[in-house]
Amino acid sequence: MTGSFLATRRGKITLTLLCTIAFLDFIDASIVNVALPAMRTDLGFSVEDLQWVPSGYLLTYGGFMLLGGRLADLLGRRRVVVAGTVLFSLSAIAGGFATTSGMLIGARLAQGAGAALMLPGTLSILTTMFREGGDRGRALGVWGGVAGGASAAGVLLGGLLTDGPGWRWVMLVNVPVCVLVIAGLFLLVDGDRRSARLANFDVLGTVLVTSGMLLLVFTLVKAPEAGWDAGRTTGGLAGSLVLLLAFLVNEQRGRNPLLPLSIFRIRGLAAADVTQLVAVAGIGSMFFFLSLYMENVLGYSPLETGSAYLPLCFGVAVAAGVSSQLLTRIGTRPVLVAGLLLAAGGVYWLSRIPVDGSYPTDLLPGLLISSLGLGAAFVSVTTAANANVPPDQAGLAAALLNASQQLGGALGLAIFTAVATSRTNGLIAGRTPMPEALTAGFSRALLACSVFLAAAAVVALRAANSHGEASAVETERDPEPAPVR
């Protein structure tokens, strides 16, 4: 047994670096939301095209996630994370200086692809570097806290920047952080050689799964606008299903599959991924509808909307710290289930919003309850999903978990936007005033979000009950890969 790497100064700095990368990726999914009206005014967006500023990032982030994770395992984790960070930074510059709506959307698409290269490799670096004693559990606890609080922090930071230096800094603020991240990666993370298996890289599998995921996320994003019964929606869902089924058939036959299906034999991995998907569908949509309620019904400014989430950020940080200690004692499963049920209860409280709502009585209690559940859930699901994963599949396991998160976000918005719109339009048709109709739609969507979180708690009963320790296979020194000829 070697000493604790996390107890060293280098270990603490390394963990801070890795969590900074995660924070960049997670926060950019939400930081643009409160800046959308300013972007529309400056660049002349149509209402239909404006949704692609947040959705374009989500599309390529989810679509390329599996490829990013596998490349990290085959090409080297640091190499792929650096490449993704460079792409992420360049696209942020392009978006910050965009002069047309198409240029900004293109920048967001590229930024999502960069994030898909960054995140799986970063999480796999964390799970392979922090393995001694309880290091792994504590490191994953910090990571989970960052994941849980980033969405709320994104709304807050987006409001501050939009009301301050302007919406362009929502993009440009990433650039100096990316420069520091790249320097830190070369200083703190050892390089790793490419795997010899790259010679038989699964090109067909890559094309099938990337095309299938891109089509699936695109269809889900457009479904509320096109209609769930529209030919474009049913055709897109059917097409993505065919592509993903063809991918699975290809993986069973390939010599060096992009997704070795044997990874799903790891106990509890699939359950943790499904838990993440269902939970993020609920909690991600909660931020979306609650922000719309505060701005469109209560009349909050972007800065006021962002500031409203400050208690939630604080609660997530506290809950993540406590939960990382609890899971080493009682395991991930009870912490995960309890966290999801708490989050479901908090969102249910928020679903009771009135048209003349008050922040102290109608919003703050639900936000605080949700924050405690979120902190616990994100810490424990991340730990459970990485339990018993061997080092050579760490990038792939991280990609599966984060692809579940992105797919869950797209699925949740597609479903709950339809729920909210249906309720609001029905009331408007009956001559209900707009504020009451909007509030009723948001309320019903939030109620559905709480049901999804409760359902995620049921799925979590099948997740691994890890105590955050490294598995036996992980504690052994990684074998040196054969050099590429």
Tab-separated table of C-alpha atoms in Angstrom:
chain	number	residue	atom	x	y	z
A	1	MET	CA	0.000	0.000	0.000
A	2	THR	CA	1.394	3.383	-1.062
A	3	GLY	CA	0.723	6.700	0.635
A	4	SER	CA	-2.196	8.960	-0.159
A	5	PHE	CA	-1.585	10.971	-3.329
A	6	LEU	CA	-4.534	13.239	-2.493
A	7	ALA	CA	-2.856	14.195	0.803
A	8	THR	CA	0.064	15.730	-1.104
A	9	ARG	CA	0.165	19.262	-2.469
A	10	ARG	CA	0.543	17.929	-6.008
A	11	GLY	CA	-2.470	15.674	-5.525
A	12	LYS	CA	-4.682	18.528	-4.361
A	13	ILE	CA	-3.604	20.737	-7.259
A	14	THR	CA	-4.170	17.892	-9.727
A	15	LEU	CA	-7.680	17.292	-8.419
A	16	THR	CA	-8.423	21.014	-8.675
A	17	LEU	CA	-7.224	20.990	-12.284
A	18	LEU	CA	-9.364	17.998	-13.260
A	19	CYS	CA	-12.455	19.431	-11.574
A	20	THR	CA	-11.861	22.758	-13.335
A	21	ILE	CA	-12.056	20.954	-16.678
A	22	ALA	CA	-15.286	19.274	-15.602
A	23	PHE	CA	-16.682	22.595	-14.425
A	24	LEU	CA	-15.954	24.186	-17.816
A	25	ASP	CA	-17.796	21.430	-19.655
A	26	PHE	CA	-20.777	21.241	-17.309
A	27	ILE	CA	-21.280	24.993	-16.925
A	28	ASP	CA	-21.276	25.692	-20.663
A	29	ALA	CA	-24.459	23.678	-21.035
A	30	SER	CA	-26.343	26.294	-18.965
A	31	ILE	CA	-24.329	29.526	-18.953
A	32	VAL	CA	-25.837	30.766	-22.228
A	33	ASN	CA	-29.484	30.418	-21.165
A	34	VAL	CA	-29.959	33.831	-19.544
A	35	ALA	CA	-27.932	35.470	-22.343
A	36	LEU	CA	-30.261	34.260	-25.111
A	37	PRO	CA	-32.413	37.437	-25.318
A	38	ALA	CA	-29.293	39.624	-25.702
A	39	MET	CA	-27.868	37.264	-28.330
A	40	ARG	CA	-31.136	37.396	-30.255
A	41	THR	CA	-31.148	41.207	-30.286
A	42	ASP	CA	-27.495	41.602	-31.323
A	43	LEU	CA	-27.275	38.876	-33.966
A	44	GLY	CA	-30.822	38.854	-35.317
A	45	PHE	CA	-31.742	35.313	-34.377
A	46	SER	CA	-35.120	33.949	-35.352
A	47	VAL	CA	-37.101	32.331	-32.550
A	48	GLU	CA	-36.563	28.892	-34.133
A	49	ASP	CA	-32.806	29.298	-34.552
A	50	LEU	CA	-32.182	30.703	-31.077
A	51	GLN	CA	-32.729	27.311	-29.433
A	52	TRP	CA	-29.638	26.017	-31.242
A	53	VAL	CA	-27.333	28.122	-29.102
A	54	PRO	CA	-27.884	25.788	-26.105
A	55	SER	CA	-28.998	22.771	-28.135
A	56	GLY	CA	-26.070	22.830	-30.578
A	57	TYR	CA	-23.679	22.302	-27.678
A	58	LEU	CA	-25.848	19.509	-26.326
A	59	LEU	CA	-26.054	17.864	-29.747
A	60	THR	CA	-22.332	17.412	-30.390
A	61	TYR	CA	-21.492	16.921	-26.701
A	62	GLY	CA	-23.758	13.901	-26.532
A	63	GLY	CA	-23.115	12.735	-30.085
A	64	PHE	CA	-19.317	12.534	-29.824
A	65	MET	CA	-19.050	11.510	-26.157
A	66	LEU	CA	-18.560	7.797	-26.759
A	67	LEU	CA	-15.940	8.459	-29.417
A	68	GLY	CA	-14.127	10.840	-27.066
A	69	GLY	CA	-14.009	8.247	-24.299
A	70	ARG	CA	-12.685	5.491	-26.527
A	71	LEU	CA	-10.068	7.763	-28.099
A	72	ALA	CA	-8.831	8.602	-24.611
A	73	ASP	CA	-8.269	4.893	-23.925
A	74	LEU	CA	-6.552	4.295	-27.277
A	75	LEU	CA	-4.641	7.493	-28.060
A	76	GLY	CA	-3.762	8.537	-24.519
A	77	ARG	CA	-5.868	10.425	-22.016
A	78	ARG	CA	-3.779	13.579	-21.725
A	79	ARG	CA	-3.347	13.863	-25.477
A	80	VAL	CA	-7.097	13.702	-26.149
A	81	VAL	CA	-8.020	16.045	-23.274
A	82	VAL	CA	-5.516	18.657	-24.513
A	83	ALA	CA	-6.866	18.372	-28.082
A	84	GLY	CA	-10.419	18.806	-26.802
A	85	THR	CA	-9.448	21.815	-24.674
A	86	VAL	CA	-7.783	23.510	-27.658
A	87	LEU	CA	-10.934	22.976	-29.761
A	88	PHE	CA	-13.105	24.175	-26.873
A	89	SER	CA	-11.041	27.359	-26.504
A	90	LEU	CA	-10.900	28.175	-30.217
A	91	SER	CA	-14.654	27.723	-30.562
A	92	ALA	CA	-15.203	29.990	-27.538
A	93	ILE	CA	-13.173	32.701	-29.289
A	94	ALA	CA	-15.189	32.224	-32.489
A	95	GLY	CA	-18.450	32.443	-30.567
A	96	GLY	CA	-17.365	35.470	-28.570
A	97	PHE	CA	-16.546	37.389	-31.758
A	98	ALA	CA	-19.480	36.022	-33.791
A	99	THR	CA	-21.077	38.529	-36.161
A	100	THR	CA	-23.919	36.334	-37.403
A	101	SER	CA	-26.296	33.843	-35.826
A	102	GLY	CA	-24.878	31.032	-37.984
A	103	MET	CA	-21.349	31.748	-36.774
A	104	LEU	CA	-22.425	31.512	-33.129
A	105	ILE	CA	-24.321	28.267	-33.698
A	106	GLY	CA	-21.316	26.790	-35.504
A	107	ALA	CA	-19.080	27.793	-32.607
A	108	ARG	CA	-21.415	26.097	-30.139
A	109	LEU	CA	-21.430	22.898	-32.216
A	110	ALA	CA	-17.622	22.859	-32.234
A	111	GLN	CA	-17.504	23.658	-28.523
A	112	GLY	CA	-19.709	20.658	-27.749
A	113	ALA	CA	-17.380	18.406	-29.742
A	114	GLY	CA	-14.409	19.762	-27.793
A	115	ALA	CA	-16.182	19.083	-24.505
A	116	ALA	CA	-16.898	15.512	-25.630
A	117	LEU	CA	-13.154	14.984	-26.047
A	118	MET	CA	-12.313	16.641	-22.719
A	119	LEU	CA	-14.683	15.133	-20.195
A	120	PRO	CA	-14.333	11.324	-20.527
A	121	GLY	CA	-10.534	11.504	-20.568
A	122	THR	CA	-10.512	13.822	-17.566
A	123	LEU	CA	-12.704	11.523	-15.470
A	124	SER	CA	-10.616	8.501	-16.455
A	125	ILE	CA	-7.434	10.381	-15.423
A	126	LEU	CA	-9.058	11.026	-12.053
A	127	THR	CA	-10.114	7.408	-11.478
A	128	THR	CA	-6.675	6.066	-12.402
A	129	MET	CA	-4.540	8.656	-10.594
A	130	PHE	CA	-6.448	8.639	-7.287
A	131	ARG	CA	-6.474	5.003	-6.208
A	132	GLU	CA	-4.732	4.734	-2.849
A	133	GLY	CA	-6.901	4.096	0.199
A	134	GLY	CA	-9.906	6.416	0.227
A	135	ASP	CA	-8.436	8.843	-2.337
A	136	ARG	CA	-10.707	7.653	-5.076
A	137	GLY	CA	-13.905	8.097	-3.110
A	138	ARG	CA	-12.946	11.574	-1.916
A	139	ALA	CA	-11.847	12.657	-5.402
A	140	LEU	CA	-15.076	11.378	-6.967
A	141	GLY	CA	-16.976	13.157	-4.213
A	142	VAL	CA	-15.459	16.483	-5.210
A	143	TRP	CA	-16.120	15.704	-8.883
A	144	GLY	CA	-19.760	14.898	-8.116
A	145	GLY	CA	-20.149	18.153	-6.228
A	146	VAL	CA	-18.806	20.071	-9.208
A	147	ALA	CA	-21.205	18.251	-11.534
A	148	GLY	CA	-24.148	18.953	-9.269
A	149	GLY	CA	-23.479	22.661	-8.793
A	150	ALA	CA	-22.283	23.602	-12.278
A	151	SER	CA	-25.736	23.992	-13.847
A	152	ALA	CA	-26.864	26.414	-11.153
A	153	ALA	CA	-23.510	28.220	-11.237
A	154	GLY	CA	-23.897	28.561	-14.997
A	155	VAL	CA	-27.169	30.437	-14.614
A	156	LEU	CA	-25.602	32.703	-11.979
A	157	LEU	CA	-22.415	33.410	-13.957
A	158	GLY	CA	-24.394	33.897	-17.162
A	159	GLY	CA	-26.514	36.542	-15.457
A	160	LEU	CA	-23.492	38.340	-14.024
A	161	LEU	CA	-21.689	38.437	-17.372
A	162	THR	CA	-24.738	39.372	-19.455
A	163	ASP	CA	-25.707	42.242	-17.162
A	164	GLY	CA	-22.033	43.246	-16.805
A	165	PRO	CA	-19.537	43.190	-19.688
A	166	GLY	CA	-22.072	41.677	-22.108
A	167	TRP	CA	-23.201	38.326	-23.499
A	168	ARG	CA	-20.005	37.784	-25.535
A	169	TRP	CA	-18.119	37.162	-22.299
A	170	VAL	CA	-20.329	34.140	-21.703
A	171	MET	CA	-18.137	32.578	-24.411
A	172	LEU	CA	-14.864	34.461	-23.963
A	173	VAL	CA	-14.557	33.771	-20.232
A	174	ASN	CA	-13.578	30.188	-21.137
A	175	VAL	CA	-10.394	31.175	-22.978
A	176	PRO	CA	-8.028	32.158	-20.133
A	177	VAL	CA	-9.213	29.172	-18.094
A	178	CYS	CA	-8.465	26.837	-21.018
A	179	VAL	CA	-4.934	28.246	-21.323
A	180	LEU	CA	-4.285	27.532	-17.641
A	181	VAL	CA	-5.816	24.061	-17.984
A	182	ILE	CA	-3.549	23.103	-20.895
A	183	ALA	CA	-0.457	24.276	-19.013
A	184	GLY	CA	-1.573	22.354	-15.930
A	185	LEU	CA	-2.141	19.148	-17.880
A	186	PHE	CA	1.428	19.141	-19.178
A	187	LEU	CA	2.839	19.956	-15.745
A	188	LEU	CA	0.777	17.587	-13.600
A	189	VAL	CA	-0.418	14.675	-15.748
A	190	ASP	CA	2.040	12.198	-17.224
A	191	GLY	CA	1.730	11.442	-20.917
A	192	ASP	CA	0.706	7.941	-21.983
A	193	ARG	CA	1.574	6.064	-25.123
A	194	ARG	CA	-0.942	5.000	-27.715
A	195	SER	CA	-2.381	1.517	-27.580
A	196	ALA	CA	-1.322	-0.980	-30.220
A	197	ARG	CA	-5.017	-1.739	-30.759
A	198	LEU	CA	-5.354	1.548	-32.620
A	199	ALA	CA	-4.245	-0.288	-35.762
A	200	ASN	CA	-7.645	-2.016	-35.861
A	201	PHE	CA	-9.717	1.034	-34.913
A	202	ASP	CA	-13.448	0.486	-35.341
A	203	VAL	CA	-14.191	3.025	-38.073
A	204	LEU	CA	-17.603	1.575	-38.983
A	205	GLY	CA	-18.671	1.458	-35.349
A	206	THR	CA	-17.567	5.065	-34.898
A	207	VAL	CA	-19.632	6.233	-37.867
A	208	LEU	CA	-22.708	4.260	-36.782
A	209	VAL	CA	-22.775	5.308	-33.124
A	210	THR	CA	-21.886	8.950	-33.771
A	211	SER	CA	-24.509	9.240	-36.517
A	212	GLY	CA	-27.085	7.463	-34.351
A	213	MET	CA	-26.445	9.639	-31.293
A	214	LEU	CA	-26.410	12.878	-33.320
A	215	LEU	CA	-29.698	11.962	-35.013
A	216	LEU	CA	-31.287	10.925	-31.708
A	217	VAL	CA	-30.334	14.101	-29.841
A	218	PHE	CA	-31.292	16.266	-32.842
A	219	THR	CA	-34.708	14.607	-33.050
A	220	LEU	CA	-35.343	15.012	-29.331
A	221	VAL	CA	-34.360	18.689	-29.451
A	222	LYS	CA	-36.709	19.382	-32.389
A	223	ALA	CA	-39.593	17.194	-31.168
A	224	PRO	CA	-41.414	19.872	-29.099
A	225	GLU	CA	-41.434	22.223	-32.093
A	226	ALA	CA	-42.256	19.633	-34.775
A	227	GLY	CA	-44.675	17.577	-32.667
A	228	TRP	CA	-44.224	14.051	-31.327
A	229	ASP	CA	-46.560	12.615	-33.958
A	230	ALA	CA	-44.888	14.429	-36.856
A	231	GLY	CA	-43.265	12.347	-39.570
A	232	ARG	CA	-39.919	14.064	-38.977
A	233	THR	CA	-39.965	13.042	-35.308
A	234	THR	CA	-41.015	9.421	-35.807
A	235	GLY	CA	-38.658	9.075	-38.762
A	236	GLY	CA	-35.749	10.524	-36.791
A	237	LEU	CA	-36.372	8.249	-33.818
A	238	ALA	CA	-36.700	5.207	-36.087
A	239	GLY	CA	-33.559	6.127	-38.002
A	240	SER	CA	-31.507	6.591	-34.860
A	241	LEU	CA	-32.767	3.270	-33.511
A	242	VAL	CA	-31.707	1.487	-36.718
A	243	LEU	CA	-28.244	3.087	-36.614
A	244	LEU	CA	-27.706	2.211	-32.947
A	245	LEU	CA	-28.901	-1.375	-33.440
A	246	ALA	CA	-26.534	-1.708	-36.416
A	247	PHE	CA	-23.780	-0.372	-34.141
A	248	LEU	CA	-24.473	-3.067	-31.533
A	249	VAL	CA	-24.377	-5.789	-34.200
A	250	ASN	CA	-21.084	-4.401	-35.509
A	251	GLU	CA	-19.608	-4.333	-31.987
A	252	GLN	CA	-20.364	-8.026	-31.497
A	253	ARG	CA	-18.449	-8.897	-34.645
A	254	GLY	CA	-15.545	-6.448	-34.605
A	255	ARG	CA	-11.968	-7.399	-33.634
A	256	ASN	CA	-11.397	-4.159	-31.726
A	257	PRO	CA	-14.855	-2.706	-31.031
A	258	LEU	CA	-15.357	0.930	-30.131
A	259	LEU	CA	-17.682	-0.247	-27.337
A	260	PRO	CA	-16.697	-3.679	-26.036
A	261	LEU	CA	-20.062	-4.984	-24.866
A	262	SER	CA	-18.276	-6.881	-22.108
A	263	ILE	CA	-18.099	-3.567	-20.212
A	264	PHE	CA	-21.760	-4.029	-19.295
A	265	ARG	CA	-20.822	-7.138	-17.339
A	266	ILE	CA	-19.329	-4.806	-14.726
A	267	ARG	CA	-21.756	-5.029	-11.855
A	268	GLY	CA	-24.051	-2.043	-11.552
A	269	LEU	CA	-22.578	-0.018	-14.427
A	270	ALA	CA	-25.691	-0.078	-16.626
A	271	ALA	CA	-27.948	0.745	-13.673
A	272	ALA	CA	-25.792	3.735	-12.731
A	273	ASP	CA	-25.874	5.038	-16.303
A	274	VAL	CA	-29.656	4.686	-16.574
A	275	THR	CA	-30.034	6.355	-13.171
A	276	GLN	CA	-27.967	9.279	-14.442
A	277	LEU	CA	-30.037	9.548	-17.627
A	278	VAL	CA	-33.416	9.593	-15.859
A	279	ALA	CA	-32.253	11.884	-13.035
A	280	VAL	CA	-30.678	14.472	-15.353
A	281	ALA	CA	-33.849	14.482	-17.467
A	282	GLY	CA	-35.650	15.682	-14.365
A	283	ILE	CA	-33.143	17.984	-12.727
A	284	GLY	CA	-31.844	19.639	-15.896
A	285	SER	CA	-35.383	20.548	-16.930
A	286	MET	CA	-36.053	21.898	-13.442
A	287	PHE	CA	-33.445	24.629	-13.981
A	288	PHE	CA	-34.920	25.427	-17.395
A	289	PHE	CA	-38.538	25.853	-16.311
A	290	LEU	CA	-37.773	27.527	-13.010
A	291	SER	CA	-35.640	30.139	-14.799
A	292	LEU	CA	-38.459	30.791	-17.288
A	293	TYR	CA	-40.891	31.182	-14.395
A	294	MET	CA	-38.681	33.680	-12.585
A	295	GLU	CA	-38.040	35.798	-15.690
A	296	ASN	CA	-41.369	35.562	-17.553
A	297	VAL	CA	-43.832	35.438	-14.646
A	298	LEU	CA	-42.114	37.043	-11.658
A	299	GLY	CA	-40.226	39.563	-13.812
A	300	TYR	CA	-36.707	38.789	-12.535
A	301	SER	CA	-33.724	40.182	-14.414
A	302	PRO	CA	-30.988	37.778	-15.624
A	303	LEU	CA	-28.839	38.768	-12.648
A	304	GLU	CA	-31.709	38.244	-10.192
A	305	THR	CA	-32.490	34.854	-11.734
A	306	GLY	CA	-28.888	33.747	-11.443
A	307	SER	CA	-28.605	35.028	-7.886
A	308	ALA	CA	-31.691	33.041	-6.902
A	309	TYR	CA	-29.651	29.861	-7.358
A	310	LEU	CA	-26.893	30.870	-4.929
A	311	PRO	CA	-28.383	28.916	-1.986
A	312	LEU	CA	-28.653	25.867	-4.224
A	313	CYS	CA	-24.963	26.075	-5.163
A	314	PHE	CA	-24.039	26.307	-1.496
A	315	GLY	CA	-26.309	23.387	-0.576
A	316	VAL	CA	-24.875	21.162	-3.310
A	317	ALA	CA	-21.319	21.853	-2.125
A	318	VAL	CA	-22.181	21.012	1.479
A	319	ALA	CA	-24.143	17.891	0.554
A	320	ALA	CA	-21.376	16.671	-1.753
A	321	GLY	CA	-18.787	16.955	1.022
A	322	VAL	CA	-20.971	15.139	3.560
A	323	SER	CA	-21.996	12.465	1.056
A	324	SER	CA	-18.411	11.653	0.043
A	325	GLN	CA	-17.807	10.779	3.692
A	326	LEU	CA	-21.051	8.831	4.043
A	327	LEU	CA	-20.494	6.638	1.014
A	328	THR	CA	-17.220	5.308	2.444
A	329	ARG	CA	-19.218	4.095	5.447
A	330	ILE	CA	-22.571	2.954	4.083
A	331	GLY	CA	-21.905	2.673	0.330
A	332	THR	CA	-23.140	4.487	-2.746
A	333	ARG	CA	-26.552	2.855	-3.119
A	334	PRO	CA	-28.276	4.207	0.019
A	335	VAL	CA	-26.733	7.660	-0.488
A	336	LEU	CA	-27.847	7.688	-4.132
A	337	VAL	CA	-31.407	6.568	-3.424
A	338	ALA	CA	-31.817	9.004	-0.512
A	339	GLY	CA	-30.375	11.859	-2.572
A	340	LEU	CA	-32.723	11.244	-5.483
A	341	LEU	CA	-35.753	11.052	-3.199
A	342	LEU	CA	-34.726	14.322	-1.531
A	343	ALA	CA	-34.314	15.947	-4.945
A	344	ALA	CA	-37.724	14.615	-6.015
A	345	GLY	CA	-39.280	16.126	-2.890
A	346	GLY	CA	-37.632	19.485	-3.485
A	347	VAL	CA	-38.776	19.652	-7.110
A	348	TYR	CA	-42.284	18.629	-6.042
A	349	TRP	CA	-42.297	21.612	-3.664
A	350	LEU	CA	-41.248	23.836	-6.569
A	351	SER	CA	-44.034	22.424	-8.750
A	352	ARG	CA	-46.563	24.180	-6.481
A	353	ILE	CA	-45.487	27.655	-7.658
A	354	PRO	CA	-48.268	30.264	-7.780
A	355	VAL	CA	-48.535	33.079	-10.298
A	356	ASP	CA	-47.723	35.636	-7.574
A	357	GLY	CA	-44.961	33.539	-6.038
A	358	SER	CA	-42.585	34.723	-3.346
A	359	TYR	CA	-38.935	33.703	-3.336
A	360	PRO	CA	-38.634	33.048	0.441
A	361	THR	CA	-41.751	30.860	0.665
A	362	ASP	CA	-42.301	29.339	-2.788
A	363	LEU	CA	-38.781	28.930	-4.208
A	364	LEU	CA	-36.125	28.922	-1.495
A	365	PRO	CA	-37.340	25.861	0.499
A	366	GLY	CA	-37.608	23.719	-2.638
A	367	LEU	CA	-34.216	24.862	-3.889
A	368	LEU	CA	-32.549	24.004	-0.569
A	369	ILE	CA	-34.148	20.555	-0.367
A	370	SER	CA	-33.232	19.859	-4.004
A	371	SER	CA	-29.651	20.986	-3.427
A	372	LEU	CA	-29.100	18.462	-0.641
A	373	GLY	CA	-30.420	15.689	-2.839
A	374	LEU	CA	-28.419	16.801	-5.877
A	375	GLY	CA	-25.130	16.906	-4.012
A	376	ALA	CA	-25.669	13.397	-2.670
A	377	ALA	CA	-26.917	11.979	-5.969
A	378	PHE	CA	-24.139	13.286	-8.223
A	379	VAL	CA	-21.381	12.160	-5.859
A	380	SER	CA	-22.774	8.670	-5.435
A	381	VAL	CA	-23.790	7.994	-9.041
A	382	THR	CA	-20.329	8.992	-10.294
A	383	THR	CA	-18.678	6.684	-7.759
A	384	ALA	CA	-21.072	3.814	-8.499
A	385	ALA	CA	-20.557	4.109	-12.268
A	386	ASN	CA	-16.770	3.858	-11.894
A	387	ALA	CA	-16.757	0.984	-9.410
A	388	ASN	CA	-14.801	-2.064	-10.625
A	389	VAL	CA	-13.899	-0.462	-13.986
A	390	PRO	CA	-10.398	-1.525	-15.141
A	391	PRO	CA	-7.981	1.263	-16.140
A	392	ASP	CA	-8.002	0.411	-19.842
A	393	GLN	CA	-11.766	1.012	-19.961
A	394	ALA	CA	-11.908	4.036	-17.651
A	395	GLY	CA	-12.375	6.491	-20.527
A	396	LEU	CA	-15.154	4.406	-22.024
A	397	ALA	CA	-16.964	4.086	-18.686
A	398	ALA	CA	-16.696	7.854	-18.190
A	399	ALA	CA	-18.053	8.431	-21.694
A	400	LEU	CA	-21.038	6.165	-21.056
A	401	LEU	CA	-21.898	8.016	-17.849
A	402	ASN	CA	-21.609	11.447	-19.443
A	403	ALA	CA	-23.410	10.394	-22.631
A	404	SER	CA	-26.255	9.321	-20.347
A	405	GLN	CA	-26.216	12.793	-18.839
A	406	GLN	CA	-26.404	14.579	-22.191
A	407	LEU	CA	-29.045	12.242	-23.583
A	408	GLY	CA	-31.030	12.667	-20.381
A	409	GLY	CA	-30.883	16.447	-20.704
A	410	ALA	CA	-32.162	16.343	-24.290
A	411	LEU	CA	-34.843	13.767	-23.477
A	412	GLY	CA	-36.075	15.708	-20.454
A	413	LEU	CA	-36.405	19.013	-22.290
A	414	ALA	CA	-38.183	17.310	-25.197
A	415	ILE	CA	-40.728	15.571	-22.975
A	416	PHE	CA	-41.348	18.293	-20.418
A	417	THR	CA	-41.468	21.141	-22.935
A	418	ALA	CA	-44.297	19.268	-24.628
A	419	VAL	CA	-46.013	18.835	-21.244
A	420	ALA	CA	-45.689	22.529	-20.348
A	421	THR	CA	-46.674	23.785	-23.812
A	422	SER	CA	-49.731	21.560	-23.977
A	423	ARG	CA	-50.993	22.789	-20.610
A	424	THR	CA	-50.295	26.456	-21.360
A	425	ASN	CA	-51.834	26.409	-24.848
A	426	GLY	CA	-54.941	24.661	-23.543
A	427	LEU	CA	-55.475	27.344	-20.921
A	428	ILE	CA	-54.801	30.198	-23.351
A	429	ALA	CA	-57.420	28.719	-25.684
A	430	GLY	CA	-59.853	28.952	-22.774
A	431	ARG	CA	-58.958	32.657	-22.365
A	432	THR	CA	-56.831	32.217	-19.219
A	433	PRO	CA	-54.486	35.210	-18.759
A	434	MET	CA	-50.941	34.591	-19.962
A	435	PRO	CA	-49.175	34.679	-16.544
A	436	GLU	CA	-51.585	32.096	-15.099
A	437	ALA	CA	-51.306	29.911	-18.212
A	438	LEU	CA	-47.512	30.008	-18.189
A	439	THR	CA	-47.356	29.232	-14.477
A	440	ALA	CA	-49.694	26.270	-14.878
A	441	GLY	CA	-47.550	24.880	-17.689
A	442	PHE	CA	-44.319	25.285	-15.743
A	443	SER	CA	-45.960	23.742	-12.673
A	444	ARG	CA	-47.060	20.636	-14.551
A	445	ALA	CA	-43.615	20.237	-16.128
A	446	LEU	CA	-41.941	20.513	-12.707
A	447	LEU	CA	-44.324	17.907	-11.307
A	448	ALA	CA	-43.281	15.557	-14.123
A	449	CYS	CA	-39.624	16.302	-13.300
A	450	SER	CA	-40.185	15.192	-9.704
A	451	VAL	CA	-41.742	11.934	-10.932
A	452	PHE	CA	-38.649	11.255	-13.063
A	453	LEU	CA	-36.384	11.802	-10.070
A	454	ALA	CA	-38.429	9.364	-8.004
A	455	ALA	CA	-38.209	6.853	-10.863
A	456	ALA	CA	-34.425	7.313	-10.950
A	457	ALA	CA	-34.340	6.370	-7.249
A	458	VAL	CA	-36.047	3.076	-8.112
A	459	VAL	CA	-33.497	2.345	-10.862
A	460	ALA	CA	-30.681	3.217	-8.437
A	461	LEU	CA	-31.595	0.215	-6.303
A	462	ARG	CA	-29.747	-1.860	-8.942
A	463	ALA	CA	-26.560	0.257	-8.923
A	464	ALA	CA	-23.332	-0.987	-7.350
A	465	ASN	CA	-22.969	-0.355	-3.619
A	466	SER	CA	-19.366	0.821	-3.789
A	467	HIS	CA	-17.622	2.428	-0.841
A	468	GLY	CA	-15.412	4.489	-3.130
A	469	GLU	CA	-12.420	2.200	-2.929
A	470	ALA	CA	-10.463	1.093	-5.981
A	471	SER	CA	-11.168	-2.414	-7.165
A	472	ALA	CA	-8.543	-5.094	-7.044
A	473	VAL	CA	-7.823	-4.829	-10.732
A	474	GLU	CA	-7.351	-1.056	-10.463
A	475	THR	CA	-4.910	-1.141	-7.622
A	476	GLU	CA	-2.410	-2.997	-9.723
A	477	ARG	CA	0.002	-0.931	-11.773
A	478	ASP	CA	-1.263	-0.285	-15.277
A	479	PRO	CA	0.522	-2.516	-17.792
A	480	GLU	CA	2.729	-0.717	-20.255
A	481	PRO	CA	1.048	-0.741	-23.653
A	482	ALA	CA	2.959	-2.165	-26.549
A	483	PRO	CA	4.469	0.510	-28.782
A	484	VAL	CA	2.714	1.294	-32.036
A	485	ARG	CA	4.536	-0.015	-35.022
